[in-house]
């Protein structure tokens, strides 16, 4: 260790305040984190790229400082999906400090990792007060049946009004309108369910019909329109 002349000439003064770091809530306990290996948390964070044309939602399950589970969801940019594929290979097995300093290919994913790191090390995780945390695999619960991301895609113009394109229930096939041409419901197809039906042997047309659903006052509609064609 190299000291300046000014420091070398100083007399030693001892500090009485040496209580270590403030404890943070982690999986139902209050922990004084001194090492990366002291970190345990499951949490979510979002990130965005420099041109802000896409975003990433990242879910990490960290045990003893190591990322044991990672869910990478992206939207808005086709290249992000390929970056997410690489990030899903890169993240598990790394410590959160390694992951913070690893190129995760896409700025949005890198930013999400930064935001998660801040949440985790300051004790703001989703499992801060959950005793024992959550098991590996809990990240998939965000996806629900069919293991598809929860997506909402809506479009609207001043001239022609709103169009519902995709809801969390599925791909919107028809919008239900009342006599004032206001939306009162919609019909949809759950693409996750449809794909599962096909995988289990149903032909596509049968799977399409079985995966249909509706929401709202569709039965009261004056007319139904295709949000992509009408």
Short mmCIF file of C-alpha atoms in Angstrom, two decimals:
data_model
loop_
_atom_site.label_atom_id
_atom_site.label_comp_id
_atom_site.label_asym_id
_atom_site.label_seq_id
_atom_site.Cartn_x
_atom_site.Cartn_y
_atom_site.Cartn_z
CA UNK A 1 0.00 0.00 0.00
CA UNK A 2 1.41 3.39 -0.96
CA UNK A 3 0.62 6.38 1.32
CA UNK A 4 1.18 10.04 0.61
CA UNK A 5 3.65 11.97 2.78
CA UNK A 6 0.75 13.83 4.40
CA UNK A 7 -0.91 10.60 5.51
CA UNK A 8 2.37 9.13 6.77
CA UNK A 9 2.84 12.13 9.06
CA UNK A 10 -0.65 11.81 10.59
CA UNK A 11 -1.03 10.30 14.04
CA UNK A 12 -3.41 7.30 14.27
CA UNK A 13 -6.94 7.89 15.58
CA UNK A 14 -9.18 4.90 16.24
CA UNK A 15 -12.83 4.85 15.17
CA UNK A 16 -15.32 3.55 17.70
CA UNK A 17 -18.15 3.21 15.19
CA UNK A 18 -17.58 -0.14 13.54
CA UNK A 19 -20.88 -1.96 13.42
CA UNK A 20 -20.64 -3.34 9.89
CA UNK A 21 -23.26 -2.90 7.16
CA UNK A 22 -26.89 -2.20 7.89
CA UNK A 23 -28.98 -5.38 7.72
CA UNK A 24 -31.24 -5.89 4.72
CA UNK A 25 -34.36 -8.09 4.51
CA UNK A 26 -33.68 -11.34 2.70
CA UNK A 27 -36.05 -14.28 2.48
CA UNK A 28 -37.61 -13.65 5.88
CA UNK A 29 -34.40 -12.71 7.69
CA UNK A 30 -32.36 -9.59 8.38
CA UNK A 31 -28.90 -10.13 6.93
CA UNK A 32 -25.68 -8.15 7.16
CA UNK A 33 -24.33 -8.71 3.67
CA UNK A 34 -20.55 -8.56 3.43
CA UNK A 35 -19.90 -10.98 0.57
CA UNK A 36 -21.66 -11.70 -2.72
CA UNK A 37 -22.30 -15.21 -1.39
CA UNK A 38 -24.52 -13.69 1.34
CA UNK A 39 -27.17 -12.67 -1.23
CA UNK A 40 -30.46 -14.58 -1.60
CA UNK A 41 -33.43 -13.18 -3.54
CA UNK A 42 -35.97 -13.63 -6.29
CA UNK A 43 -37.01 -10.45 -8.03
CA UNK A 44 -37.89 -8.78 -11.32
CA UNK A 45 -36.56 -5.74 -13.12
CA UNK A 46 -36.94 -3.98 -16.44
CA UNK A 47 -34.43 -2.44 -18.81
CA UNK A 48 -34.42 -0.48 -22.05
CA UNK A 49 -31.99 0.06 -24.89
CA UNK A 50 -30.41 3.41 -25.83
CA UNK A 51 -32.88 4.21 -28.67
CA UNK A 52 -35.69 2.93 -26.40
CA UNK A 53 -37.21 0.85 -29.16
CA UNK A 54 -37.50 -2.22 -26.97
CA UNK A 55 -37.54 -3.41 -23.39
CA UNK A 56 -36.63 -6.42 -21.29
CA UNK A 57 -38.22 -7.86 -18.17
CA UNK A 58 -35.68 -9.96 -16.31
CA UNK A 59 -36.46 -12.33 -13.43
CA UNK A 60 -33.64 -13.80 -11.35
CA UNK A 61 -33.66 -16.33 -8.53
CA UNK A 62 -30.41 -15.94 -6.58
CA UNK A 63 -29.21 -18.41 -3.97
CA UNK A 64 -25.95 -17.83 -2.07
CA UNK A 65 -25.02 -15.10 -4.54
CA UNK A 66 -25.37 -17.35 -7.59
CA UNK A 67 -28.07 -16.99 -10.23
CA UNK A 68 -29.84 -20.34 -10.18
CA UNK A 69 -32.75 -19.33 -12.41
CA UNK A 70 -33.27 -16.65 -15.05
CA UNK A 71 -36.35 -15.69 -17.05
CA UNK A 72 -35.65 -13.26 -19.91
CA UNK A 73 -38.65 -11.64 -21.63
CA UNK A 74 -38.24 -9.04 -24.38
CA UNK A 75 -40.57 -6.98 -26.56
CA UNK A 76 -40.30 -4.39 -29.31
CA UNK A 77 -37.20 -5.51 -31.18
CA UNK A 78 -36.64 -8.68 -33.20
CA UNK A 79 -32.93 -8.77 -32.36
CA UNK A 80 -33.74 -8.76 -28.65
CA UNK A 81 -35.21 -12.24 -28.84
CA UNK A 82 -31.88 -13.63 -30.03
CA UNK A 83 -30.06 -11.64 -27.36
CA UNK A 84 -32.46 -13.09 -24.78
CA UNK A 85 -31.61 -16.59 -25.98
CA UNK A 86 -27.92 -15.91 -25.36
CA UNK A 87 -28.59 -14.24 -22.01
CA UNK A 88 -30.55 -17.30 -20.87
CA UNK A 89 -27.40 -19.34 -21.49
CA UNK A 90 -25.05 -16.79 -19.94
CA UNK A 91 -26.80 -15.90 -16.67
CA UNK A 92 -27.43 -19.15 -14.76
CA UNK A 93 -24.41 -20.17 -12.71
CA UNK A 94 -22.90 -16.70 -12.51
CA UNK A 95 -22.75 -14.62 -9.35
CA UNK A 96 -24.80 -11.43 -9.48
CA UNK A 97 -21.54 -9.45 -9.57
CA UNK A 98 -20.26 -11.45 -12.55
CA UNK A 99 -23.60 -10.99 -14.32
CA UNK A 100 -23.49 -7.25 -13.70
CA UNK A 101 -20.11 -7.08 -15.41
CA UNK A 102 -20.92 -9.47 -18.27
CA UNK A 103 -22.05 -8.33 -21.71
CA UNK A 104 -25.59 -9.69 -21.98
CA UNK A 105 -25.61 -8.83 -25.71
CA UNK A 106 -28.50 -6.34 -25.61
CA UNK A 107 -28.53 -2.96 -23.83
CA UNK A 108 -32.06 -3.55 -22.57
CA UNK A 109 -31.00 -6.82 -20.90
CA UNK A 110 -27.86 -5.19 -19.50
CA UNK A 111 -29.95 -2.36 -18.06
CA UNK A 112 -32.42 -4.82 -16.56
CA UNK A 113 -29.50 -6.64 -14.90
CA UNK A 114 -28.30 -3.34 -13.45
CA UNK A 115 -31.73 -2.52 -12.05
CA UNK A 116 -32.08 -6.00 -10.54
CA UNK A 117 -28.64 -5.77 -8.96
CA UNK A 118 -29.61 -2.53 -7.23
CA UNK A 119 -32.87 -4.00 -5.95
CA UNK A 120 -31.22 -7.16 -4.69
CA UNK A 121 -28.22 -5.65 -2.89
CA UNK A 122 -30.41 -3.05 -1.18
CA UNK A 123 -32.86 -5.69 0.03
CA UNK A 124 -35.78 -4.66 -2.18
CA UNK A 125 -36.45 -8.08 -3.65
CA UNK A 126 -39.85 -9.71 -4.15
CA UNK A 127 -38.91 -12.34 -1.54
CA UNK A 128 -37.50 -9.96 1.07
CA UNK A 129 -40.06 -11.09 3.65
CA UNK A 130 -40.78 -14.61 2.35
CA UNK A 131 -39.24 -17.17 4.69
CA UNK A 132 -36.86 -19.39 2.76
CA UNK A 133 -37.53 -17.54 -0.48
CA UNK A 134 -38.97 -19.34 -3.49
CA UNK A 135 -37.83 -22.63 -5.07
CA UNK A 136 -35.97 -22.80 -8.36
CA UNK A 137 -38.68 -22.85 -11.01
CA UNK A 138 -40.80 -20.14 -9.41
CA UNK A 139 -39.87 -17.78 -12.24
CA UNK A 140 -42.06 -19.77 -14.62
CA UNK A 141 -45.15 -18.91 -12.56
CA UNK A 142 -45.14 -15.46 -14.20
CA UNK A 143 -45.88 -17.11 -17.52
CA UNK A 144 -48.96 -19.08 -16.55
CA UNK A 145 -50.36 -21.97 -18.57
CA UNK A 146 -48.72 -22.48 -21.94
CA UNK A 147 -45.55 -20.79 -20.65
CA UNK A 148 -46.03 -17.62 -22.70
CA UNK A 149 -45.24 -14.06 -21.65
CA UNK A 150 -48.13 -11.86 -20.56
CA UNK A 151 -48.47 -9.51 -23.53
CA UNK A 152 -50.79 -6.61 -24.26
CA UNK A 153 -50.69 -5.02 -27.71
CA UNK A 154 -53.02 -2.13 -28.43
CA UNK A 155 -53.11 0.40 -31.23
CA UNK A 156 -55.16 3.53 -31.79
CA UNK A 157 -55.50 6.57 -34.01
CA UNK A 158 -57.42 9.80 -33.55
CA UNK A 159 -59.16 9.24 -36.87
CA UNK A 160 -60.22 5.60 -36.40
CA UNK A 161 -60.02 4.90 -32.66
CA UNK A 162 -58.57 1.95 -30.71
CA UNK A 163 -57.75 -1.56 -31.82
CA UNK A 164 -57.16 -4.40 -29.34
CA UNK A 165 -54.61 -6.76 -30.91
CA UNK A 166 -53.46 -9.01 -28.10
CA UNK A 167 -54.49 -9.41 -24.47
CA UNK A 168 -53.05 -11.61 -21.78
CA UNK A 169 -55.83 -14.09 -22.62
CA UNK A 170 -54.60 -14.36 -26.19
CA UNK A 171 -54.63 -13.11 -29.77
CA UNK A 172 -57.68 -10.89 -30.33
CA UNK A 173 -59.72 -12.01 -33.33
CA UNK A 174 -62.80 -9.77 -33.02
CA UNK A 175 -63.72 -6.56 -31.20
CA UNK A 176 -67.34 -6.28 -30.04
CA UNK A 177 -68.98 -2.89 -30.67
CA UNK A 178 -72.26 -1.46 -29.39
CA UNK A 179 -74.66 0.85 -31.23
CA UNK A 180 -72.33 3.81 -30.55
CA UNK A 181 -69.36 1.91 -32.00
CA UNK A 182 -67.77 1.70 -28.55
CA UNK A 183 -65.86 -1.44 -27.51
CA UNK A 184 -67.81 -3.63 -25.09
CA UNK A 185 -65.81 -6.86 -25.37
CA UNK A 186 -63.60 -9.00 -27.54
CA UNK A 187 -63.06 -12.53 -28.80
CA UNK A 188 -59.66 -14.16 -28.67
CA UNK A 189 -57.66 -17.31 -29.28
CA UNK A 190 -55.16 -18.45 -26.67
CA UNK A 191 -52.12 -19.26 -28.82
CA UNK A 192 -50.46 -21.12 -25.96
CA UNK A 193 -53.45 -23.42 -25.51
CA UNK A 194 -53.84 -23.83 -29.26
CA UNK A 195 -50.22 -24.90 -29.64
CA UNK A 196 -50.60 -27.36 -26.75
CA UNK A 197 -53.69 -28.89 -28.39
CA UNK A 198 -51.81 -29.32 -31.66
CA UNK A 199 -48.82 -30.86 -29.88
CA UNK A 200 -51.18 -33.37 -28.28
CA UNK A 201 -52.61 -34.45 -31.63
CA UNK A 202 -55.46 -32.10 -32.54
CA UNK A 203 -55.59 -30.77 -36.09
CA UNK A 204 -55.09 -26.96 -36.34
CA UNK A 205 -58.77 -26.16 -37.02
CA UNK A 206 -59.94 -28.18 -34.02
CA UNK A 207 -57.23 -26.63 -31.85
CA UNK A 208 -58.26 -23.14 -33.01
CA UNK A 209 -61.88 -23.73 -32.00
CA UNK A 210 -60.96 -25.28 -28.64
CA UNK A 211 -58.65 -22.36 -27.79
CA UNK A 212 -61.27 -19.68 -28.46
CA UNK A 213 -62.70 -17.48 -25.74
CA UNK A 214 -64.37 -14.14 -25.19
CA UNK A 215 -64.48 -11.35 -22.64
CA UNK A 216 -67.04 -8.67 -21.92
CA UNK A 217 -70.54 -8.21 -23.37
CA UNK A 218 -69.87 -9.89 -26.68
CA UNK A 219 -73.40 -11.29 -26.81
CA UNK A 220 -74.79 -7.74 -26.71
CA UNK A 221 -72.65 -6.50 -29.60
CA UNK A 222 -74.28 -4.80 -32.57
CA UNK A 223 -71.35 -5.95 -34.68
CA UNK A 224 -67.97 -7.63 -34.48
CA UNK A 225 -64.96 -6.31 -36.37
CA UNK A 226 -61.54 -7.74 -37.15
CA UNK A 227 -59.05 -5.34 -35.49
CA UNK A 228 -56.43 -6.06 -38.14
CA UNK A 229 -58.59 -5.79 -41.24
CA UNK A 230 -61.48 -3.44 -40.47
#
